[in-house]
Amino acid sequence: MRITIAARRSELARIQAYLVGEALGKAHPEVCIDYSFHESLGDRNQTDPLWQMPEKGVFTQDLRDGLIAEQFDLAVHSWKDLSIEENADTQIVATLPRADMRDVLLVRRDRWDDIDRTGRLRILTSSPRRSYNLESFLPQVLPANLAALEFVPVRGNVPTRVRKMWQPNADGLVVAKAALDRLLETEREEFAATSADLRRTLSECRWMVLPLITNPAAPGQGALAIEIKRVRQDLRDLLAVINCGDTFQSVVREREILSAFGGGCHQKIGVSVLQRAYGEITSLRGLAEDGAILSNYSLYSSGPQPPRVFRDKMWPLALSEADWFARESIPVTL
């Protein structure tokens, strides 16, 4: 059997297609795999900010049209790029284990002294979610007295956005950690130069991995969506072997939550769902279209409820009753 896997033409998209192809080839050694790479509307238009472009299918519709026309057998997307609404002719049927879903803040080392002196920080991002959630968080946690935090729109693939940090109007960048990890970890020779350039550039940055409790990701971030034409039961059976059920369940849940607030990648909403042995952790934060402020971090237990503990069996009831640590002074030399 021979199948063709399609994806966007960017280096990250090709790496992701190869990851699916390698997993499929390992599970089904008898399958011959070809690749077909294409430009999307979002790739062709590098001028308009994403929030000004059509919300549905900017990076995915061209591939979906190719599936329907049977130009190739399956398409690999970054799941966060897909619209919330399902398509009548195609279906997401599988995903690989999810990469790290968190965002990373990069700040140029050569700009830090000036940032600390002026209290002004300019960050490249075109994500309303990131801008909204980080506006209140970063001034609290960065080791600088920030008086002005500005978010500047940016377009381009990941290496291009990283390079744009060295423009005069930029100090830093927020980017998905999964994208950086995949570009840095690939062992394919065709990406060696990009990986090396990216590694050198990152060495000139200070960085922070942003916690999900305060900056939950876009639904599906870090996960790959494997899409087929709905009538292809043969591919559905083939892909079932490589599907990661926990990842699939988490992304579906994230998309359901976003859909309850209207859906769409232009929303100022982040939601991340983590599957753990003890239950499902959900982080939801942002601003809904009706002005409602969203802030929720919760655990839904998947196991039996623990036995009730009565007050007379609890200790300590107040922190003042507990002597947790022995403390001693440590001399510090600056």
PDB file of N, CA, C and O in Angstrom, residues 237-270:
ATOM      1  N   ASP A 237      -8.532   2.802   9.953  1.00  0.00           N
ATOM      2  CA  ASP A 237      -8.016   1.590  10.607  1.00  0.00           C
ATOM      3  C   ASP A 237      -6.494   1.631  10.696  1.00  0.00           C
ATOM      4  O   ASP A 237      -5.898   1.224  11.698  1.00  0.00           O
ATOM      5  N   LEU A 238      -5.841   2.121   9.647  1.00  0.00           N
ATOM      6  CA  LEU A 238      -4.382   2.182   9.600  1.00  0.00           C
ATOM      7  C   LEU A 238      -3.841   3.126  10.679  1.00  0.00           C
ATOM      8  O   LEU A 238      -2.855   2.832  11.358  1.00  0.00           O
ATOM      9  N   LEU A 239      -4.497   4.262  10.847  1.00  0.00           N
ATOM     10  CA  LEU A 239      -4.015   5.293  11.764  1.00  0.00           C
ATOM     11  C   LEU A 239      -4.375   5.022  13.216  1.00  0.00           C
ATOM     12  O   LEU A 239      -3.766   5.600  14.126  1.00  0.00           O
ATOM     13  N   ALA A 240      -5.349   4.163  13.448  1.00  0.00           N
ATOM     14  CA  ALA A 240      -5.767   3.880  14.824  1.00  0.00           C
ATOM     15  C   ALA A 240      -4.610   3.351  15.662  1.00  0.00           C
ATOM     16  O   ALA A 240      -4.538   3.591  16.875  1.00  0.00           O
ATOM     17  N   VAL A 241      -3.675   2.669  15.028  1.00  0.00           N
ATOM     18  CA  VAL A 241      -2.559   2.054  15.744  1.00  0.00           C
ATOM     19  C   VAL A 241      -1.622   3.109  16.332  1.00  0.00           C
ATOM     20  O   VAL A 241      -1.021   2.902  17.390  1.00  0.00           O
ATOM     21  N   ILE A 242      -1.484   4.256  15.678  1.00  0.00           N
ATOM     22  CA  ILE A 242      -0.535   5.267  16.153  1.00  0.00           C
ATOM     23  C   ILE A 242      -1.219   6.381  16.950  1.00  0.00           C
ATOM     24  O   ILE A 242      -0.556   7.301  17.436  1.00  0.00           O
ATOM     25  N   ASN A 243      -2.534   6.312  17.092  1.00  0.00           N
ATOM     26  CA  ASN A 243      -3.255   7.376  17.783  1.00  0.00           C
ATOM     27  C   ASN A 243      -2.967   7.364  19.287  1.00  0.00           C
ATOM     28  O   ASN A 243      -2.968   6.312  19.934  1.00  0.00           O
ATOM     29  N   CYS A 244      -2.713   8.550  19.856  1.00  0.00           N
ATOM     30  CA  CYS A 244      -2.543   8.704  21.299  1.00  0.00           C
ATOM     31  C   CYS A 244      -3.881   9.134  21.894  1.00  0.00           C
ATOM     32  O   CYS A 244      -4.300  10.290  21.725  1.00  0.00           O
ATOM     33  N   GLY A 245      -4.549   8.236  22.591  1.00  0.00           N
ATOM     34  CA  GLY A 245      -5.887   8.497  23.113  1.00  0.00           C
ATOM     35  C   GLY A 245      -5.947   9.643  24.105  1.00  0.00           C
ATOM     36  O   GLY A 245      -6.870  10.459  24.076  1.00  0.00           O
ATOM     37  N   ASP A 246      -4.951   9.737  25.003  1.00  0.00           N
ATOM     38  CA  ASP A 246      -4.961  10.807  26.010  1.00  0.00           C
ATOM     39  C   ASP A 246      -4.847  12.182  25.357  1.00  0.00           C
ATOM     40  O   ASP A 246      -5.547  13.130  25.733  1.00  0.00           O
ATOM     41  N   THR A 247      -3.949  12.292  24.366  1.00  0.00           N
ATOM     42  CA  THR A 247      -3.802  13.568  23.661  1.00  0.00           C
ATOM     43  C   THR A 247      -5.086  13.927  22.929  1.00  0.00           C
ATOM     44  O   THR A 247      -5.557  15.068  22.997  1.00  0.00           O
ATOM     45  N   PHE A 248      -5.663  12.963  22.240  1.00  0.00           N
ATOM     46  CA  PHE A 248      -6.891  13.209  21.481  1.00  0.00           C
ATOM     47  C   PHE A 248      -7.993  13.684  22.418  1.00  0.00           C
ATOM     48  O   PHE A 248      -8.694  14.667  22.139  1.00  0.00           O
ATOM     49  N   GLN A 249      -8.146  13.005  23.555  1.00  0.00           N
ATOM     50  CA  GLN A 249      -9.185  13.368  24.517  1.00  0.00           C
ATOM     51  C   GLN A 249      -8.987  14.781  25.060  1.00  0.00           C
ATOM     52  O   GLN A 249      -9.941  15.549  25.191  1.00  0.00           O
ATOM     53  N   SER A 250      -7.732  15.135  25.365  1.00  0.00           N
ATOM     54  CA  SER A 250      -7.451  16.466  25.910  1.00  0.00           C
ATOM     55  C   SER A 250      -7.782  17.561  24.905  1.00  0.00           C
ATOM     56  O   SER A 250      -8.398  18.577  25.251  1.00  0.00           O
ATOM     57  N   VAL A 251      -7.372  17.377  23.646  1.00  0.00           N
ATOM     58  CA  VAL A 251      -7.609  18.411  22.640  1.00  0.00           C
ATOM     59  C   VAL A 251      -9.101  18.563  22.360  1.00  0.00           C
ATOM     60  O   VAL A 251      -9.603  19.691  22.234  1.00  0.00           O
ATOM     61  N   VAL A 252      -9.810  17.451  22.262  1.00  0.00           N
ATOM     62  CA  VAL A 252     -11.261  17.531  22.049  1.00  0.00           C
ATOM     63  C   VAL A 252     -11.920  18.304  23.177  1.00  0.00           C
ATOM     64  O   VAL A 252     -12.791  19.157  22.952  1.00  0.00           O
ATOM     65  N   ARG A 253     -11.495  18.053  24.410  1.00  0.00           N
ATOM     66  CA  ARG A 253     -12.057  18.763  25.559  1.00  0.00           C
ATOM     67  C   ARG A 253     -11.728  20.257  25.491  1.00  0.00           C
ATOM     68  O   ARG A 253     -12.587  21.102  25.766  1.00  0.00           O
ATOM     69  N   GLU A 254     -10.499  20.608  25.126  1.00  0.00           N
ATOM     70  CA  GLU A 254     -10.113  22.020  25.009  1.00  0.00           C
ATOM     71  C   GLU A 254     -10.959  22.733  23.956  1.00  0.00           C
ATOM     72  O   GLU A 254     -11.402  23.873  24.166  1.00  0.00           O
ATOM     73  N   ARG A 255     -11.172  22.083  22.845  1.00  0.00           N
ATOM     74  CA  ARG A 255     -11.952  22.687  21.767  1.00  0.00           C
ATOM     75  C   ARG A 255     -13.425  22.823  22.154  1.00  0.00           C
ATOM     76  O   ARG A 255     -14.092  23.789  21.762  1.00  0.00           O
ATOM     77  N   GLU A 256     -13.925  21.885  22.935  1.00  0.00           N
ATOM     78  CA  GLU A 256     -15.294  21.997  23.433  1.00  0.00           C
ATOM     79  C   GLU A 256     -15.442  23.206  24.350  1.00  0.00           C
ATOM     80  O   GLU A 256     -16.440  23.946  24.273  1.00  0.00           O
ATOM     81  N   ILE A 257     -14.464  23.412  25.224  1.00  0.00           N
ATOM     82  CA  ILE A 257     -14.517  24.546  26.149  1.00  0.00           C
ATOM     83  C   ILE A 257     -14.462  25.860  25.380  1.00  0.00           C
ATOM     84  O   ILE A 257     -15.242  26.785  25.642  1.00  0.00           O
ATOM     85  N   LEU A 258     -13.536  25.966  24.411  1.00  0.00           N
ATOM     86  CA  LEU A 258     -13.452  27.192  23.622  1.00  0.00           C
ATOM     87  C   LEU A 258     -14.738  27.427  22.839  1.00  0.00           C
ATOM     88  O   LEU A 258     -15.212  28.564  22.731  1.00  0.00           O
ATOM     89  N   SER A 259     -15.317  26.356  22.318  1.00  0.00           N
ATOM     90  CA  SER A 259     -16.549  26.468  21.545  1.00  0.00           C
ATOM     91  C   SER A 259     -17.687  27.040  22.387  1.00  0.00           C
ATOM     92  O   SER A 259     -18.545  27.776  21.880  1.00  0.00           O
ATOM     93  N   ALA A 260     -17.689  26.746  23.677  1.00  0.00           N
ATOM     94  CA  ALA A 260     -18.732  27.263  24.561  1.00  0.00           C
ATOM     95  C   ALA A 260     -18.682  28.781  24.686  1.00  0.00           C
ATOM     96  O   ALA A 260     -19.673  29.418  25.044  1.00  0.00           O
ATOM     97  N   PHE A 261     -17.520  29.368  24.360  1.00  0.00           N
ATOM     98  CA  PHE A 261     -17.374  30.819  24.417  1.00  0.00           C
ATOM     99  C   PHE A 261     -17.335  31.446  23.022  1.00  0.00           C
ATOM    100  O   PHE A 261     -16.905  32.576  22.842  1.00  0.00           O
ATOM    101  N   GLY A 262     -17.757  30.684  22.032  1.00  0.00           N
ATOM    102  CA  GLY A 262     -17.827  31.208  20.678  1.00  0.00           C
ATOM    103  C   GLY A 262     -16.784  30.663  19.732  1.00  0.00           C
ATOM    104  O   GLY A 262     -16.926  30.754  18.518  1.00  0.00           O
ATOM    105  N   GLY A 263     -15.699  30.092  20.278  1.00  0.00           N
ATOM    106  CA  GLY A 263     -14.670  29.485  19.439  1.00  0.00           C
ATOM    107  C   GLY A 263     -13.864  30.514  18.675  1.00  0.00           C
ATOM    108  O   GLY A 263     -14.119  31.710  18.724  1.00  0.00           O
ATOM    109  N   GLY A 264     -12.844  30.036  17.969  1.00  0.00           N
ATOM    110  CA  GLY A 264     -12.068  30.912  17.100  1.00  0.00           C
ATOM    111  C   GLY A 264     -10.714  31.277  17.662  1.00  0.00           C
ATOM    112  O   GLY A 264     -10.564  31.523  18.854  1.00  0.00           O
ATOM    113  N   CYS A 265      -9.704  31.306  16.771  1.00  0.00           N
ATOM    114  CA  CYS A 265      -8.337  31.594  17.191  1.00  0.00           C
ATOM    115  C   CYS A 265      -8.121  33.073  17.483  1.00  0.00           C
ATOM    116  O   CYS A 265      -7.065  33.461  17.969  1.00  0.00           O
ATOM    117  N   HIS A 266      -9.117  33.926  17.179  1.00  0.00           N
ATOM    118  CA  HIS A 266      -9.002  35.350  17.468  1.00  0.00           C
ATOM    119  C   HIS A 266      -9.495  35.687  18.871  1.00  0.00           C
ATOM    120  O   HIS A 266      -9.467  36.847  19.269  1.00  0.00           O
ATOM    121  N   GLN A 267      -9.953  34.703  19.597  1.00  0.00           N
ATOM    122  CA  GLN A 267     -10.427  34.910  20.957  1.00  0.00           C
ATOM    123  C   GLN A 267      -9.259  35.177  21.899  1.00  0.00           C
ATOM    124  O   GLN A 267      -8.149  34.674  21.699  1.00  0.00           O
ATOM    125  N   LYS A 268      -9.525  35.941  22.958  1.00  0.00           N
ATOM    126  CA  LYS A 268      -8.519  36.196  23.990  1.00  0.00           C
ATOM    127  C   LYS A 268      -8.637  35.144  25.086  1.00  0.00           C
ATOM    128  O   LYS A 268      -8.716  35.457  26.274  1.00  0.00           O
ATOM    129  N   ILE A 269      -8.660  33.879  24.677  1.00  0.00           N
ATOM    130  CA  ILE A 269      -8.912  32.787  25.618  1.00  0.00           C
ATOM    131  C   ILE A 269      -7.870  31.691  25.436  1.00  0.00           C
ATOM    132  O   ILE A 269      -7.609  31.245  24.324  1.00  0.00           O
ATOM    133  N   GLY A 270      -7.292  31.253  26.549  1.00  0.00           N
ATOM    134  CA  GLY A 270      -6.417  30.091  26.552  1.00  0.00           C
ATOM    135  C   GLY A 270      -7.038  28.993  27.392  1.00  0.00           C
ATOM    136  O   GLY A 270      -7.623  29.265  28.443  1.00  0.00           O
TER     137      GLY A 270
END
